[in-house]
JSON list of C-alpha atoms in Angstrom, two decimals:
[
{"chain": "A", "resi": 1, "resn": "MET", "atom": "CA", "xyz": [-15.73, -26.24, -37.11]},
{"chain": "A", "resi": 2, "resn": "ARG", "atom": "CA", "xyz": [-15.14, -22.68, -38.24]},
{"chain": "A", "resi": 3, "resn": "THR", "atom": "CA", "xyz": [-17.72, -20.78, -40.11]},
{"chain": "A", "resi": 4, "resn": "TRP", "atom": "CA", "xyz": [-16.56, -18.31, -42.58]},
{"chain": "A", "resi": 5, "resn": "ASN", "atom": "CA", "xyz": [-17.89, -14.91, -42.78]},
{"chain": "A", "resi": 6, "resn": "TRP", "atom": "CA", "xyz": [-18.53, -14.82, -46.56]},
{"chain": "A", "resi": 7, "resn": "ARG", "atom": "CA", "xyz": [-20.44, -11.53, -46.42]},
{"chain": "A", "resi": 8, "resn": "ARG", "atom": "CA", "xyz": [-17.30, -9.86, -44.96]},
{"chain": "A", "resi": 9, "resn": "ILE", "atom": "CA", "xyz": [-14.92, -11.53, -47.40]},
{"chain": "A", "resi": 10, "resn": "SER", "atom": "CA", "xyz": [-16.90, -10.76, -50.47]},
{"chain": "A", "resi": 11, "resn": "THR", "atom": "CA", "xyz": [-17.59, -7.08, -49.36]},
{"chain": "A", "resi": 12, "resn": "VAL", "atom": "CA", "xyz": [-13.88, -6.45, -48.74]},
{"chain": "A", "resi": 13, "resn": "THR", "atom": "CA", "xyz": [-12.88, -8.20, -52.05]},
{"chain": "A", "resi": 14, "resn": "VAL", "atom": "CA", "xyz": [-15.32, -6.10, -54.16]},
{"chain": "A", "resi": 15, "resn": "LEU", "atom": "CA", "xyz": [-14.38, -2.95, -52.48]},
{"chain": "A", "resi": 16, "resn": "ALA", "atom": "CA", "xyz": [-10.63, -3.64, -52.80]},
{"chain": "A", "resi": 17, "resn": "ALA", "atom": "CA", "xyz": [-11.06, -4.47, -56.57]},
{"chain": "A", "resi": 18, "resn": "LEU", "atom": "CA", "xyz": [-13.06, -1.28, -57.23]},
{"chain": "A", "resi": 19, "resn": "ALA", "atom": "CA", "xyz": [-10.44, 0.90, -55.32]},
{"chain": "A", "resi": 20, "resn": "ALA", "atom": "CA", "xyz": [-7.58, -0.87, -57.29]},
{"chain": "A", "resi": 21, "resn": "THR", "atom": "CA", "xyz": [-9.44, -0.18, -60.47]},
{"chain": "A", "resi": 22, "resn": "GLY", "atom": "CA", "xyz": [-9.89, 3.44, -59.75]},
{"chain": "A", "resi": 23, "resn": "LEU", "atom": "CA", "xyz": [-6.11, 3.88, -58.72]},
{"chain": "A", "resi": 24, "resn": "VAL", "atom": "CA", "xyz": [-5.13, 2.42, -62.14]},
{"chain": "A", "resi": 25, "resn": "ILE", "atom": "CA", "xyz": [-7.60, 4.56, -64.07]},
{"chain": "A", "resi": 26, "resn": "TRP", "atom": "CA", "xyz": [-6.42, 7.66, -62.42]},
{"chain": "A", "resi": 27, "resn": "GLN", "atom": "CA", "xyz": [-2.91, 6.57, -62.93]},
{"chain": "A", "resi": 28, "resn": "VAL", "atom": "CA", "xyz": [-2.04, 6.81, -59.05]},
{"chain": "A", "resi": 29, "resn": "VAL", "atom": "CA", "xyz": [-0.34, 3.45, -59.19]},
{"chain": "A", "resi": 30, "resn": "ASP", "atom": "CA", "xyz": [0.54, 0.86, -61.79]},
{"chain": "A", "resi": 31, "resn": "PRO", "atom": "CA", "xyz": [-1.62, -2.37, -62.39]},
{"chain": "A", "resi": 32, "resn": "TRP", "atom": "CA", "xyz": [0.83, -4.72, -60.53]},
{"chain": "A", "resi": 33, "resn": "HIS", "atom": "CA", "xyz": [0.96, -2.59, -57.39]},
{"chain": "A", "resi": 34, "resn": "ALA", "atom": "CA", "xyz": [-2.94, -2.07, -57.48]},
{"chain": "A", "resi": 35, "resn": "ALA", "atom": "CA", "xyz": [-3.45, -5.80, -57.91]},
{"chain": "A", "resi": 36, "resn": "ALA", "atom": "CA", "xyz": [-1.11, -6.37, -54.87]},
{"chain": "A", "resi": 37, "resn": "ALA", "atom": "CA", "xyz": [-3.01, -4.04, -52.73]},
{"chain": "A", "resi": 38, "resn": "ALA", "atom": "CA", "xyz": [-6.34, -5.65, -53.69]},
{"chain": "A", "resi": 39, "resn": "THR", "atom": "CA", "xyz": [-4.82, -9.09, -52.87]},
{"chain": "A", "resi": 40, "resn": "LEU", "atom": "CA", "xyz": [-3.41, -7.97, -49.57]},
{"chain": "A", "resi": 41, "resn": "ALA", "atom": "CA", "xyz": [-6.86, -6.44, -48.56]},
{"chain": "A", "resi": 42, "resn": "THR", "atom": "CA", "xyz": [-8.59, -9.69, -49.60]},
{"chain": "A", "resi": 43, "resn": "ALA", "atom": "CA", "xyz": [-6.22, -11.83, -47.51]},
{"chain": "A", "resi": 44, "resn": "THR", "atom": "CA", "xyz": [-6.61, -9.48, -44.69]},
{"chain": "A", "resi": 45, "resn": "SER", "atom": "CA", "xyz": [-10.45, -9.96, -44.78]},
{"chain": "A", "resi": 46, "resn": "ILE", "atom": "CA", "xyz": [-9.89, -13.80, -44.83]},
{"chain": "A", "resi": 47, "resn": "LEU", "atom": "CA", "xyz": [-7.60, -13.76, -41.95]},
{"chain": "A", "resi": 48, "resn": "TRP", "atom": "CA", "xyz": [-10.02, -11.53, -40.08]},
{"chain": "A", "resi": 49, "resn": "SER", "atom": "CA", "xyz": [-12.97, -13.84, -40.92]},
{"chain": "A", "resi": 50, "resn": "ALA", "atom": "CA", "xyz": [-10.99, -16.85, -39.85]},
{"chain": "A", "resi": 51, "resn": "THR", "atom": "CA", "xyz": [-9.96, -15.44, -36.43]},
{"chain": "A", "resi": 52, "resn": "GLY", "atom": "CA", "xyz": [-13.39, -14.06, -35.63]},
{"chain": "A", "resi": 53, "resn": "SER", "atom": "CA", "xyz": [-15.69, -15.03, -32.77]},
{"chain": "A", "resi": 54, "resn": "THR", "atom": "CA", "xyz": [-16.37, -18.60, -32.23]},
{"chain": "A", "resi": 55, "resn": "THR", "atom": "CA", "xyz": [-19.41, -18.16, -29.97]},
{"chain": "A", "resi": 56, "resn": "GLY", "atom": "CA", "xyz": [-21.89, -18.75, -32.71]},
{"chain": "A", "resi": 57, "resn": "SER", "atom": "CA", "xyz": [-22.51, -14.99, -33.41]},
{"chain": "A", "resi": 58, "resn": "THR", "atom": "CA", "xyz": [-20.14, -13.42, -35.81]},
{"chain": "A", "resi": 59, "resn": "THR", "atom": "CA", "xyz": [-20.89, -9.91, -34.60]},
{"chain": "A", "resi": 60, "resn": "SER", "atom": "CA", "xyz": [-20.02, -10.32, -30.99]},
{"chain": "A", "resi": 61, "resn": "ASP", "atom": "CA", "xyz": [-16.76, -10.80, -29.19]},
{"chain": "A", "resi": 62, "resn": "PRO", "atom": "CA", "xyz": [-16.25, -13.71, -26.78]},
{"chain": "A", "resi": 63, "resn": "GLU", "atom": "CA", "xyz": [-16.19, -12.68, -23.08]},
{"chain": "A", "resi": 64, "resn": "TRP", "atom": "CA", "xyz": [-14.15, -14.01, -20.30]},
{"chain": "A", "resi": 65, "resn": "PRO", "atom": "CA", "xyz": [-15.96, -16.36, -18.02]},
{"chain": "A", "resi": 66, "resn": "ARG", "atom": "CA", "xyz": [-17.39, -14.84, -14.93]},
{"chain": "A", "resi": 67, "resn": "ASN", "atom": "CA", "xyz": [-16.18, -16.29, -11.48]},
{"chain": "A", "resi": 68, "resn": "PRO", "atom": "CA", "xyz": [-18.85, -16.66, -8.99]},
{"chain": "A", "resi": 69, "resn": "VAL", "atom": "CA", "xyz": [-18.47, -14.50, -5.76]},
{"chain": "A", "resi": 70, "resn": "GLU", "atom": "CA", "xyz": [-19.52, -15.98, -2.61]},
{"chain": "A", "resi": 71, "resn": "ALA", "atom": "CA", "xyz": [-21.22, -13.64, -0.22]},
{"chain": "A", "resi": 72, "resn": "ARG", "atom": "CA", "xyz": [-20.57, -15.03, 3.08]},
{"chain": "A", "resi": 73, "resn": "ALA", "atom": "CA", "xyz": [-22.02, -13.58, 6.29]},
{"chain": "A", "resi": 74, "resn": "GLY", "atom": "CA", "xyz": [-19.35, -11.18, 7.76]},
{"chain": "A", "resi": 75, "resn": "GLY", "atom": "CA", "xyz": [-17.20, -11.76, 4.55]},
{"chain": "A", "resi": 76, "resn": "ARG", "atom": "CA", "xyz": [-18.07, -8.62, 2.78]},
{"chain": "A", "resi": 77, "resn": "HIS", "atom": "CA", "xyz": [-15.40, -6.58, 1.05]},
{"chain": "A", "resi": 78, "resn": "ASP", "atom": "CA", "xyz": [-15.69, -3.71, 3.47]},
{"chain": "A", "resi": 79, "resn": "VAL", "atom": "CA", "xyz": [-12.14, -3.82, 4.57]},
{"chain": "A", "resi": 80, "resn": "SER", "atom": "CA", "xyz": [-10.80, -3.96, 1.11]},
{"chain": "A", "resi": 81, "resn": "ASP", "atom": "CA", "xyz": [-13.06, -1.11, -0.01]},
{"chain": "A", "resi": 82, "resn": "LEU", "atom": "CA", "xyz": [-11.93, 0.96, 2.95]},
{"chain": "A", "resi": 83, "resn": "GLY", "atom": "CA", "xyz": [-8.30, 0.20, 2.13]},
{"chain": "A", "resi": 84, "resn": "TRP", "atom": "CA", "xyz": [-8.73, 1.44, -1.39]},
{"chain": "A", "resi": 85, "resn": "SER", "atom": "CA", "xyz": [-10.54, 4.57, -0.37]},
{"chain": "A", "resi": 86, "resn": "VAL", "atom": "CA", "xyz": [-7.73, 5.71, 1.97]},
{"chain": "A", "resi": 87, "resn": "PHE", "atom": "CA", "xyz": [-5.30, 6.78, -0.54]},
{"chain": "A", "resi": 88, "resn": "GLY", "atom": "CA", "xyz": [-5.69, 9.17, -3.58]},
{"chain": "A", "resi": 89, "resn": "ARG", "atom": "CA", "xyz": [-4.02, 8.99, -6.95]},
{"chain": "A", "resi": 90, "resn": "ASP", "atom": "CA", "xyz": [-1.08, 11.12, -5.54]},
{"chain": "A", "resi": 91, "resn": "GLY", "atom": "CA", "xyz": [-0.41, 8.57, -2.82]},
{"chain": "A", "resi": 92, "resn": "HIS", "atom": "CA", "xyz": [-1.44, 10.76, -0.08]},
{"chain": "A", "resi": 93, "resn": "VAL", "atom": "CA", "xyz": [-4.33, 10.06, 2.34]},
{"chain": "A", "resi": 94, "resn": "THR", "atom": "CA", "xyz": [-7.75, 11.45, 0.99]},
{"chain": "A", "resi": 95, "resn": "ASP", "atom": "CA", "xyz": [-9.49, 14.39, 2.65]},
{"chain": "A", "resi": 96, "resn": "ARG", "atom": "CA", "xyz": [-12.35, 12.15, 3.64]},
{"chain": "A", "resi": 97, "resn": "VAL", "atom": "CA", "xyz": [-10.12, 10.06, 5.90]},
{"chain": "A", "resi": 98, "resn": "VAL", "atom": "CA", "xyz": [-8.22, 13.16, 7.16]},
{"chain": "A", "resi": 99, "resn": "ARG", "atom": "CA", "xyz": [-11.61, 14.76, 8.33]},
{"chain": "A", "resi": 100, "resn": "ARG", "atom": "CA", "xyz": [-12.52, 11.50, 10.17]},
{"chain": "A", "resi": 101, "resn": "ILE", "atom": "CA", "xyz": [-9.21, 11.47, 12.02]},
{"chain": "A", "resi": 102, "resn": "ARG", "atom": "CA", "xyz": [-9.51, 15.13, 12.90]},
{"chain": "A", "resi": 103, "resn": "ALA", "atom": "CA", "xyz": [-13.06, 14.53, 14.21]},
{"chain": "A", "resi": 104, "resn": "LEU", "atom": "CA", "xyz": [-11.79, 11.50, 16.18]},
{"chain": "A", "resi": 105, "resn": "ALA", "atom": "CA", "xyz": [-9.02, 13.63, 17.70]},
{"chain": "A", "resi": 106, "resn": "ALA", "atom": "CA", "xyz": [-11.40, 16.47, 18.54]},
{"chain": "A", "resi": 107, "resn": "ASP", "atom": "CA", "xyz": [-13.78, 13.95, 20.22]},
{"chain": "A", "resi": 108, "resn": "ARG", "atom": "CA", "xyz": [-10.92, 12.33, 22.29]},
{"chain": "A", "resi": 109, "resn": "LEU", "atom": "CA", "xyz": [-9.66, 15.91, 23.40]},
{"chain": "A", "resi": 110, "resn": "ARG", "atom": "CA", "xyz": [-13.27, 16.87, 24.39]},
{"chain": "A", "resi": 111, "resn": "ALA", "atom": "CA", "xyz": [-13.48, 13.68, 26.43]},
{"chain": "A", "resi": 112, "resn": "HIS", "atom": "CA", "xyz": [-10.42, 14.72, 28.29]},
{"chain": "A", "resi": 113, "resn": "GLY", "atom": "CA", "xyz": [-11.98, 18.23, 28.90]},
{"chain": "A", "resi": 114, "resn": "ILE", "atom": "CA", "xyz": [-10.18, 20.15, 26.25]},
{"chain": "A", "resi": 115, "resn": "ASP", "atom": "CA", "xyz": [-12.12, 22.16, 23.73]},
{"chain": "A", "resi": 116, "resn": "PRO", "atom": "CA", "xyz": [-10.03, 21.80, 20.39]},
{"chain": "A", "resi": 117, "resn": "ALA", "atom": "CA", "xyz": [-11.60, 24.95, 19.06]},
{"chain": "A", "resi": 118, "resn": "ASP", "atom": "CA", "xyz": [-10.46, 27.13, 21.97]},
{"chain": "A", "resi": 119, "resn": "PRO", "atom": "CA", "xyz": [-6.95, 28.73, 21.27]},
{"chain": "A", "resi": 120, "resn": "ALA", "atom": "CA", "xyz": [-6.45, 28.95, 25.05]},
{"chain": "A", "resi": 121, "resn": "ALA", "atom": "CA", "xyz": [-6.59, 25.17, 25.41]},
{"chain": "A", "resi": 122, "resn": "GLU", "atom": "CA", "xyz": [-3.86, 24.55, 22.74]},
{"chain": "A", "resi": 123, "resn": "PRO", "atom": "CA", "xyz": [-1.19, 24.04, 25.41]},
{"chain": "A", "resi": 124, "resn": "ASP", "atom": "CA", "xyz": [-3.17, 21.24, 27.06]},
{"chain": "A", "resi": 125, "resn": "ALA", "atom": "CA", "xyz": [-3.94, 19.66, 23.59]},
{"chain": "A", "resi": 126, "resn": "GLU", "atom": "CA", "xyz": [-0.15, 19.89, 22.71]},
{"chain": "A", "resi": 127, "resn": "ARG", "atom": "CA", "xyz": [0.72, 18.06, 25.97]},
{"chain": "A", "resi": 128, "resn": "LEU", "atom": "CA", "xyz": [-1.71, 15.32, 25.23]},
{"chain": "A", "resi": 129, "resn": "LEU", "atom": "CA", "xyz": [-1.15, 14.81, 21.52]},
{"chain": "A", "resi": 130, "resn": "GLY", "atom": "CA", "xyz": [2.43, 16.18, 21.06]},
{"chain": "A", "resi": 131, "resn": "ALA", "atom": "CA", "xyz": [3.44, 19.44, 19.36]},
{"chain": "A", "resi": 132, "resn": "ARG", "atom": "CA", "xyz": [4.21, 17.80, 16.06]},
{"chain": "A", "resi": 133, "resn": "VAL", "atom": "CA", "xyz": [1.00, 15.81, 15.79]},
{"chain": "A", "resi": 134, "resn": "LEU", "atom": "CA", "xyz": [-1.12, 18.88, 16.76]},
{"chain": "A", "resi": 135, "resn": "ARG", "atom": "CA", "xyz": [0.69, 21.09, 14.22]},
{"chain": "A", "resi": 136, "resn": "GLN", "atom": "CA", "xyz": [0.07, 18.40, 11.48]},
{"chain": "A", "resi": 137, "resn": "LEU", "atom": "CA", "xyz": [-3.53, 17.88, 12.32]},
{"chain": "A", "resi": 138, "resn": "LYS", "atom": "CA", "xyz": [-4.29, 21.71, 12.00]},
{"chain": "A", "resi": 139, "resn": "SER", "atom": "CA", "xyz": [-2.17, 21.81, 8.65]},
{"chain": "A", "resi": 140, "resn": "ARG", "atom": "CA", "xyz": [-4.04, 21.65, 5.41]},
{"chain": "A", "resi": 141, "resn": "GLN", "atom": "CA", "xyz": [-1.14, 19.65, 3.75]},
{"chain": "A", "resi": 142, "resn": "PRO", "atom": "CA", "xyz": [-2.24, 16.13, 2.62]},
{"chain": "A", "resi": 143, "resn": "PRO", "atom": "CA", "xyz": [-0.60, 13.62, 4.88]},
{"chain": "A", "resi": 144, "resn": "THR", "atom": "CA", "xyz": [1.25, 10.46, 3.98]},
{"chain": "A", "resi": 145, "resn": "ALA", "atom": "CA", "xyz": [0.39, 7.03, 5.49]},
{"chain": "A", "resi": 146, "resn": "ARG", "atom": "CA", "xyz": [3.35, 7.39, 7.83]},
{"chain": "A", "resi": 147, "resn": "THR", "atom": "CA", "xyz": [1.80, 10.65, 9.10]},
{"chain": "A", "resi": 148, "resn": "VAL", "atom": "CA", "xyz": [-1.64, 9.27, 9.66]},
{"chain": "A", "resi": 149, "resn": "LYS", "atom": "CA", "xyz": [-0.16, 6.28, 11.61]},
{"chain": "A", "resi": 150, "resn": "THR", "atom": "CA", "xyz": [1.69, 8.86, 13.83]},
{"chain": "A", "resi": 151, "resn": "TRP", "atom": "CA", "xyz": [-1.62, 10.70, 14.28]},
{"chain": "A", "resi": 152, "resn": "LEU", "atom": "CA", "xyz": [-3.59, 7.48, 15.17]},
{"chain": "A", "resi": 153, "resn": "ASP", "atom": "CA", "xyz": [-0.94, 6.29, 17.68]},
{"chain": "A", "resi": 154, "resn": "ALA", "atom": "CA", "xyz": [-1.03, 9.78, 19.50]},
{"chain": "A", "resi": 155, "resn": "ILE", "atom": "CA", "xyz": [-4.87, 9.63, 19.62]},
{"chain": "A", "resi": 156, "resn": "GLU", "atom": "CA", "xyz": [-4.82, 6.02, 20.86]},
{"chain": "A", "resi": 157, "resn": "ARG", "atom": "CA", "xyz": [-2.31, 7.06, 23.61]},
{"chain": "A", "resi": 158, "resn": "LEU", "atom": "CA", "xyz": [-4.97, 9.38, 24.94]},
{"chain": "A", "resi": 159, "resn": "GLY", "atom": "CA", "xyz": [-7.09, 6.50, 25.83]},
{"chain": "A", "resi": 160, "resn": "ALA", "atom": "CA", "xyz": [-10.45, 6.74, 27.14]},
{"chain": "A", "resi": 161, "resn": "ALA", "atom": "CA", "xyz": [-11.77, 9.80, 29.05]},
{"chain": "A", "resi": 162, "resn": "PRO", "atom": "CA", "xyz": [-10.49, 9.93, 32.65]},
{"chain": "A", "resi": 163, "resn": "THR", "atom": "CA", "xyz": [-12.98, 8.85, 35.18]},
{"chain": "A", "resi": 164, "resn": "THR", "atom": "CA", "xyz": [-14.31, 11.43, 37.78]},
{"chain": "A", "resi": 165, "resn": "GLU", "atom": "CA", "xyz": [-12.22, 9.88, 40.57]},
{"chain": "A", "resi": 166, "resn": "GLU", "atom": "CA", "xyz": [-8.93, 10.01, 38.57]},
{"chain": "A", "resi": 167, "resn": "HIS", "atom": "CA", "xyz": [-9.89, 13.71, 37.51]},
{"chain": "A", "resi": 168, "resn": "ARG", "atom": "CA", "xyz": [-10.30, 14.74, 41.25]},
{"chain": "A", "resi": 169, "resn": "ALA", "atom": "CA", "xyz": [-6.93, 13.40, 42.28]}
]
C-alpha cells in the first residue's frame, strides 16, 4: 500500500498559498489565476508524492537489481578490456597500442639482425616489412584498425629469428 508523503504535500500547499496571496496583494495576477496556480502546485505535489519511492524510504530512489558476476578461473574480462582499450574516442588506435606494436616490430627486426635505429639498415627493414608498412610505422599519424592489421600481418610474416644454420647458407 502506498504511503503518502504528507509533509511534502502540506509544505508545497502552504508555500503555494503564500505565493498566490502575495501575487494577488501586489496585483501581479488576479485572484482566479493565483488560485489556479496554487491548485496546480498542490496537485503536482500530490502526484510527486504518489509516484515516489516504494522502497520504504521516502528520501531514496529505488535501484536496479544487481546481477551477480561469476568469476571463473580463466574467464576474466581481460580480452574485453583489451578490446576496449585499443581504440580511442576518435576511432583510431591509441598511442599505447601503437607503441607496443612498434616495440614488437623492433624486436622482430633485431632478431633478424637488423637494427631499427640504424638508418643504414632501413633497406633491409624495408625488404622484410615492406616499404608502406615501414613508412607507416615511422609515421606519427594515428593508425586505423585496418592499418594495424597490415602492420601485424607484416610482423607475423617475419616469423621467428632465423637459426644460425639458415643464416650461414
